[in-house]
CSV table of C-alpha atoms in Angstrom, one decimal:
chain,number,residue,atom,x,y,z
A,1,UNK,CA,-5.5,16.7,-2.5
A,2,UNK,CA,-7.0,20.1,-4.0
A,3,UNK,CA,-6.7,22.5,-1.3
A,4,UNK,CA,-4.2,23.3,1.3
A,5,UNK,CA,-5.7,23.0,4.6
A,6,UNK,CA,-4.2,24.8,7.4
A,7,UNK,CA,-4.4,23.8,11.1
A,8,UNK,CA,-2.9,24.3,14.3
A,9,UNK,CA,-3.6,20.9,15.9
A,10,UNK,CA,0.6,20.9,16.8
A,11,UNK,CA,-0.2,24.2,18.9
A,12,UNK,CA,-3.2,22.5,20.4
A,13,UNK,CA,-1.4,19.7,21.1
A,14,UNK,CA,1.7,21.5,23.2
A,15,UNK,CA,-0.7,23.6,24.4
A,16,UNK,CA,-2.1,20.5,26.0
A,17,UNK,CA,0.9,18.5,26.4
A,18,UNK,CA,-0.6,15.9,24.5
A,19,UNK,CA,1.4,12.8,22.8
A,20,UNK,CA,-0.3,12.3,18.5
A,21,UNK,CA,-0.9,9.1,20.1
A,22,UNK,CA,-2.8,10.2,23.3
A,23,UNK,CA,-5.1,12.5,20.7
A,24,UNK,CA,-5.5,9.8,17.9
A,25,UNK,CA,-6.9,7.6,20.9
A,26,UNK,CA,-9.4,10.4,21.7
A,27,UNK,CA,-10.7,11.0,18.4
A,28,UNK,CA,-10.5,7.2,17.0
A,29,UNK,CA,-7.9,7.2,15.0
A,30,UNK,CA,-4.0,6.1,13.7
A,31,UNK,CA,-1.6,8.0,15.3
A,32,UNK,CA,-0.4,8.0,11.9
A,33,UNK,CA,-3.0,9.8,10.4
A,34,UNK,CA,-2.8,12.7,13.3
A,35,UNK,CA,1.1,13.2,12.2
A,36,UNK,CA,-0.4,13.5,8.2
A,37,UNK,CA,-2.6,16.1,9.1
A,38,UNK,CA,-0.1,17.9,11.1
A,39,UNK,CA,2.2,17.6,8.6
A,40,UNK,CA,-0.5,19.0,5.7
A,41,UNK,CA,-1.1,15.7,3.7
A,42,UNK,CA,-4.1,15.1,4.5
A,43,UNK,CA,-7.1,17.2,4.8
A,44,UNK,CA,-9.6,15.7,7.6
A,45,UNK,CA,-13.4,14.9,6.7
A,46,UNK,CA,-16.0,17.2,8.6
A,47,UNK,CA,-16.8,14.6,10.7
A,48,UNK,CA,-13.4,14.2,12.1
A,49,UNK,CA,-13.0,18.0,12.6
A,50,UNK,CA,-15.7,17.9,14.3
A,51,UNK,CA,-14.5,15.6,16.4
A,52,UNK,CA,-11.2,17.1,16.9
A,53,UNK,CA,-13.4,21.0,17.9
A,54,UNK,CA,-15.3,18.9,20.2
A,55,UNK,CA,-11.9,17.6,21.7
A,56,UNK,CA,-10.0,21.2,22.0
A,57,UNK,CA,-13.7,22.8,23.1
A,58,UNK,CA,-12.5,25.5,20.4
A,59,UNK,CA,-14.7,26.5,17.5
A,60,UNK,CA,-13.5,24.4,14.3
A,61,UNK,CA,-12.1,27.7,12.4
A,62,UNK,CA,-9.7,28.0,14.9
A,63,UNK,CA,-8.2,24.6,14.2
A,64,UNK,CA,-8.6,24.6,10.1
A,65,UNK,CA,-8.3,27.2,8.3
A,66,UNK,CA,-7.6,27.8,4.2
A,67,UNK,CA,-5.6,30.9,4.5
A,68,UNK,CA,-2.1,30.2,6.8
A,69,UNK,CA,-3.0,31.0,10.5
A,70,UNK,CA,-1.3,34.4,11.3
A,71,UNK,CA,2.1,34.3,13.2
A,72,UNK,CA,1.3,34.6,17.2
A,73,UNK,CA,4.8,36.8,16.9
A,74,UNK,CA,3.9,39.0,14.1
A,75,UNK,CA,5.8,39.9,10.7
A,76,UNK,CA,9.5,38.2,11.0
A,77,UNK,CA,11.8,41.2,10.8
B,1,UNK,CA,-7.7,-8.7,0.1
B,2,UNK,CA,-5.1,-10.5,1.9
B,3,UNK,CA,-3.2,-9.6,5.0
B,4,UNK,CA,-1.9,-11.9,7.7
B,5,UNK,CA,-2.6,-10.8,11.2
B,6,UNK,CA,-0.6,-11.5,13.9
B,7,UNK,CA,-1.3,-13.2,17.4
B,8,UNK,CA,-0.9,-9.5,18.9
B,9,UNK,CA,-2.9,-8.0,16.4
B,10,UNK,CA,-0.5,-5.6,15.1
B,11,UNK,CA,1.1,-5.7,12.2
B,12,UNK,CA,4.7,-5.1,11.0
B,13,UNK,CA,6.5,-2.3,10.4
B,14,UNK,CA,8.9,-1.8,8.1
B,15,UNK,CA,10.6,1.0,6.0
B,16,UNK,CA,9.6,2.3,3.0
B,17,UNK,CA,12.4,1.1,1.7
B,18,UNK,CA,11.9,-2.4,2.7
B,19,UNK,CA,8.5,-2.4,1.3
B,20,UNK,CA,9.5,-0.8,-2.1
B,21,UNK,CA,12.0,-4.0,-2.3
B,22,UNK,CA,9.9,-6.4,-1.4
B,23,UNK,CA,7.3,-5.4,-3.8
B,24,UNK,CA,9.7,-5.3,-6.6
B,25,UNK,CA,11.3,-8.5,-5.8
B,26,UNK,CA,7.6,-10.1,-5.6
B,27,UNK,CA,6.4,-8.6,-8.9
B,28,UNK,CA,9.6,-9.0,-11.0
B,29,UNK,CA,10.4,-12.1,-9.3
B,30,UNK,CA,7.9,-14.5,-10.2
B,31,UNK,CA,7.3,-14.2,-14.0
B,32,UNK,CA,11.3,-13.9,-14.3
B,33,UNK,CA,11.2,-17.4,-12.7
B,34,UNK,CA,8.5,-19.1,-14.5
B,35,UNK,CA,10.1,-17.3,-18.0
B,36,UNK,CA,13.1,-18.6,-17.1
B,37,UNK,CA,11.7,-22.4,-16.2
B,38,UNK,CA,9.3,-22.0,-19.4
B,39,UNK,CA,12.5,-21.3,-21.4
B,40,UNK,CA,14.8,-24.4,-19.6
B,41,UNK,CA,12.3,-26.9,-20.0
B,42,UNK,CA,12.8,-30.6,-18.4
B,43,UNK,CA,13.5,-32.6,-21.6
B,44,UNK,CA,15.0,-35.9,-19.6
B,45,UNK,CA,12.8,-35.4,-16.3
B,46,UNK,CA,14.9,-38.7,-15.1
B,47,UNK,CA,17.9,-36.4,-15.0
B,48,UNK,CA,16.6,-34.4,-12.4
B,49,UNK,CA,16.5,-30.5,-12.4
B,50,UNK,CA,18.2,-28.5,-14.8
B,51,UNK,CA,20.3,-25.3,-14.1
B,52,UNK,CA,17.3,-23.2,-15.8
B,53,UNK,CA,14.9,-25.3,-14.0
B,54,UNK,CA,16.5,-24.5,-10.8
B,55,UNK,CA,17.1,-20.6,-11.1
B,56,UNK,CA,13.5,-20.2,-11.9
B,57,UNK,CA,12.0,-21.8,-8.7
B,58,UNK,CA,14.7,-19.7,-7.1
B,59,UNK,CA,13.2,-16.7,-8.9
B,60,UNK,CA,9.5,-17.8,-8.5
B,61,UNK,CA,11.0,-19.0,-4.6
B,62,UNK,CA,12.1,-15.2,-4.0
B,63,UNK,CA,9.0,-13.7,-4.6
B,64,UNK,CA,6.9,-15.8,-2.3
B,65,UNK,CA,10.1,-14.8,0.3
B,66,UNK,CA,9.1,-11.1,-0.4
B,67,UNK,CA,5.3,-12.0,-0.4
B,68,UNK,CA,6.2,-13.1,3.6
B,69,UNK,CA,7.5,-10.2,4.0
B,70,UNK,CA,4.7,-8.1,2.5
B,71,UNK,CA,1.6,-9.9,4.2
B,72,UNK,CA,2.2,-9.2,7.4
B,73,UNK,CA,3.7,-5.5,7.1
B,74,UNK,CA,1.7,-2.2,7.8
B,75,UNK,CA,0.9,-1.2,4.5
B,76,UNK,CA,-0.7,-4.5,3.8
B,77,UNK,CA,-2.8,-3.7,6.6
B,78,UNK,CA,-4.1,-0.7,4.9
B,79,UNK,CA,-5.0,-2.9,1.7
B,80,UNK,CA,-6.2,-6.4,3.5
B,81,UNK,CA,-7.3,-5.2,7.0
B,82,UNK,CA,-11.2,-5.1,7.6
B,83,UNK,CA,-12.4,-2.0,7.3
B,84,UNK,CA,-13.8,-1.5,11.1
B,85,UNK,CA,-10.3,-1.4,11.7
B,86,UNK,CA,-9.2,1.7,9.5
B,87,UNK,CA,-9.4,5.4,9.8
B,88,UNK,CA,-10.8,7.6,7.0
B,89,UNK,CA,-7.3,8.6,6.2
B,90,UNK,CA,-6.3,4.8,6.0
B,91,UNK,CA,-9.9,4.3,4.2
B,92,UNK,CA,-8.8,6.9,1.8
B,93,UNK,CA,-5.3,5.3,1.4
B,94,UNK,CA,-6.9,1.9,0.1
B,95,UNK,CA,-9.4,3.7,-2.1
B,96,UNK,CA,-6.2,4.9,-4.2
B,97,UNK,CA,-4.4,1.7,-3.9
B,98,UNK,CA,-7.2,-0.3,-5.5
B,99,UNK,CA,-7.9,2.1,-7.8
B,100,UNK,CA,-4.1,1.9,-9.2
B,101,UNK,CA,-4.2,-1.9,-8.7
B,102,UNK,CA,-7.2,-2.2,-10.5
B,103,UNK,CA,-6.4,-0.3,-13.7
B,104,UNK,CA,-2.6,-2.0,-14.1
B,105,UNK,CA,-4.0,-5.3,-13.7
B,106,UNK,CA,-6.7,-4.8,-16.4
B,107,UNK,CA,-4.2,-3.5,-18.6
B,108,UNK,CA,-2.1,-6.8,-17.7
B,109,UNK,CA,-5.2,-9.0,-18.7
B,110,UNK,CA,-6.3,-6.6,-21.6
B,111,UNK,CA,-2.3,-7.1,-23.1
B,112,UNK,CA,-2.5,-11.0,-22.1
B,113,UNK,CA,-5.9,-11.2,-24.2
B,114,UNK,CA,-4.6,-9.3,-27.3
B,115,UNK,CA,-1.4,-11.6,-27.0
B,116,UNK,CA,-3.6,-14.9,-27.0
B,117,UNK,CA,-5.5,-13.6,-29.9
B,118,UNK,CA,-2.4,-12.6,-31.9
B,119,UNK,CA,-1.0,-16.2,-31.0
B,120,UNK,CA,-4.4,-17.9,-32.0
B,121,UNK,CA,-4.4,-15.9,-34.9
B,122,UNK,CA,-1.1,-16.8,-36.1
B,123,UNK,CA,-1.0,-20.7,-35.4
B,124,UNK,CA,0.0,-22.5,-38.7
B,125,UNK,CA,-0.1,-19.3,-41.2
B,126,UNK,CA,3.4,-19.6,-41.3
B,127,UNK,CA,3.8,-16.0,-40.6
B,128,UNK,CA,5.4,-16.4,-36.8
B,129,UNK,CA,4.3,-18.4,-34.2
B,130,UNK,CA,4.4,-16.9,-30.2
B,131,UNK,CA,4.0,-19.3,-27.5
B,132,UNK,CA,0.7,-20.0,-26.1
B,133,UNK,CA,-0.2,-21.6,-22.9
B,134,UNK,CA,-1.2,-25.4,-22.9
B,135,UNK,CA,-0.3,-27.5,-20.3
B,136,UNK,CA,-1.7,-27.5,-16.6
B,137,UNK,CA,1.5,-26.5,-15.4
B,138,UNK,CA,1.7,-23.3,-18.2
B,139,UNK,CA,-1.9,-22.3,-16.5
B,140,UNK,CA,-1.2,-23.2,-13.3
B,141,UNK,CA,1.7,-20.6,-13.3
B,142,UNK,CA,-0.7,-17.7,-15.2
B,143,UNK,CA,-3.0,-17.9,-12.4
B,144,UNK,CA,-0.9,-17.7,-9.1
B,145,UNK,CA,0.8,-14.7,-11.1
B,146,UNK,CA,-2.1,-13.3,-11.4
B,147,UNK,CA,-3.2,-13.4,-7.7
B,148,UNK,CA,0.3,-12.8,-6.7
B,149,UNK,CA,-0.4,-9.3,-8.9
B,150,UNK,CA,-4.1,-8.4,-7.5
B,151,UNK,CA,-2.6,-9.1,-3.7
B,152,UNK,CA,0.6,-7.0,-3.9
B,153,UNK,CA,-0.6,-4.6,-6.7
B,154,UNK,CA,-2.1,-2.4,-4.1
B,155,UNK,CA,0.3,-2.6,-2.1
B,156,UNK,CA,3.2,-1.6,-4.6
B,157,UNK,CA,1.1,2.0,-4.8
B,158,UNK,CA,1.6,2.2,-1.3
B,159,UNK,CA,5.0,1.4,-0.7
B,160,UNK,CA,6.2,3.5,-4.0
B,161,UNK,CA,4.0,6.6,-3.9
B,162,UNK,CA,2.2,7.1,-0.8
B,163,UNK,CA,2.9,9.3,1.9
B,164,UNK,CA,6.2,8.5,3.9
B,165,UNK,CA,5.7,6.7,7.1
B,166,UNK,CA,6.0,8.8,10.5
B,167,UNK,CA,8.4,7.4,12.8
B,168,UNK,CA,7.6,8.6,16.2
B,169,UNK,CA,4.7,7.8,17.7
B,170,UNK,CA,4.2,9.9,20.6
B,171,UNK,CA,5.9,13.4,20.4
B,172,UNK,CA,5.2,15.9,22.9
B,173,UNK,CA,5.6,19.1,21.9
B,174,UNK,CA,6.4,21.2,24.8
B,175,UNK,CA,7.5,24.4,23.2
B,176,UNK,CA,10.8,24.3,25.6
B,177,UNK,CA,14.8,24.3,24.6
């Protein structure tokens, strides 16, 4: 892998209540493979982020980014 | 590729751990055997099997044990499965796999070739004199090593350096406690 991709598909996902499984199911594919790019191993082709934007009905920036997402509770003192 | 699918269609998990073993045993297993049987050869086949004899079929036995426990297993669904079945990260996964598989067993064969040369090369010069394959048996051994390697190959690139397997399936996160 090159670049570090952000995302915030884990915030999406409690946002939603939503099991990796339940949203591997809607986007076609491995649970697995939901938990890697969670977890930053793997860096999603267009087509599946595409697929995950169209899921979350947010614009695809706001799930991948390549700068870390900002803390939603500012600077950590 | 090979992988043995299951009456419920789903394959077997197993920890990285297991797979890494399993692999090992399976490569390092079966030409310890046949070394081992090549080296203990059956002079007085009347007597029966000798104690070399034996501990190589053991040896070459133990690697088709781990072999059982490869087919079936989650990574070997990665390498064997058809690819309507696999994700792009799984697609991905197998790319890499082959690739490594590839390139180690054509440096297996290249080595094997130059050996065979060296031994043609050195027959009756009185120089030294390596071992060469002749019999059926002698070839019959080479080539189910050699599937044995392009099956679990793969697979060993899996199990030793790919990413660590997730173990839950379906967290919610909830954001409470």
């Amino acid at each position: 892998m090159s670049v570090k991709i952000y995302n915030r598909i884990p915030l999406l996902r409690a946002e939603r209540s939503l099991s990796r499984k339940a949203l591997a199911e809607a986007v076609s594919v491995n649970y697995q493979t939901i938990g890697y790019l969670e977890r930053g191993d793997y860096n999603p082709s267009l087509e599946l982020a595409l697929k995950l934007s169209a899921y979350f009905q947010v614009p695809v920036e706001q799930i991948f980014s390549l700068e870390p997402f900002p803390s939603l509770f500012g600077p950590s003192s | 590729m090979f992988f043995f699918r299951g009456k419920t269609h789903k394959s077997a998990h197993r920890s990285n751990v297991t797979m890494r073993v399993a692999t090992a045993v399976a490569l390092v297993g079966y030409p310890a055997g046949a070394m081992i049987h090549l080296l203990f050869p059956d002079v007085t086949p009347e007597a029966g099997l000798t104690e070399g004899e034996i501990a190589g079929f053991a040896l070459m036995g133990l690697s088709l044990l781990a072999f059982c426990v490869i087919a079936p297993s989650n990574l070997q669904r990665i390498v064997g499965e058809e690819r309507k079945h696999l994700d792009e990260f799984e697609m991905d996964l197998r790319r890499k796999s082959y690739t490594f598989g590839y390139w180690v067993l054509c440096s297996l064969v290249a080595l094997f070739a130059i050996y065979m040369a060296l031994g043609a090369d050195s027959d009756g010069d009185g120089m030294f004199t390596l071992w060469m394959p002749s019999t059926y048996d002698h070839w019959n051994a080479i080539f189910w090593g050699a599937m044995l390697y392009a099956v679990v190959l793969p697979t060993t690139y899996l199990a030793w350096a790919g990413p660590a397997p997730l173990d839950d399936e379906g967290d919610v996160i909830t954001g409470e406690g």
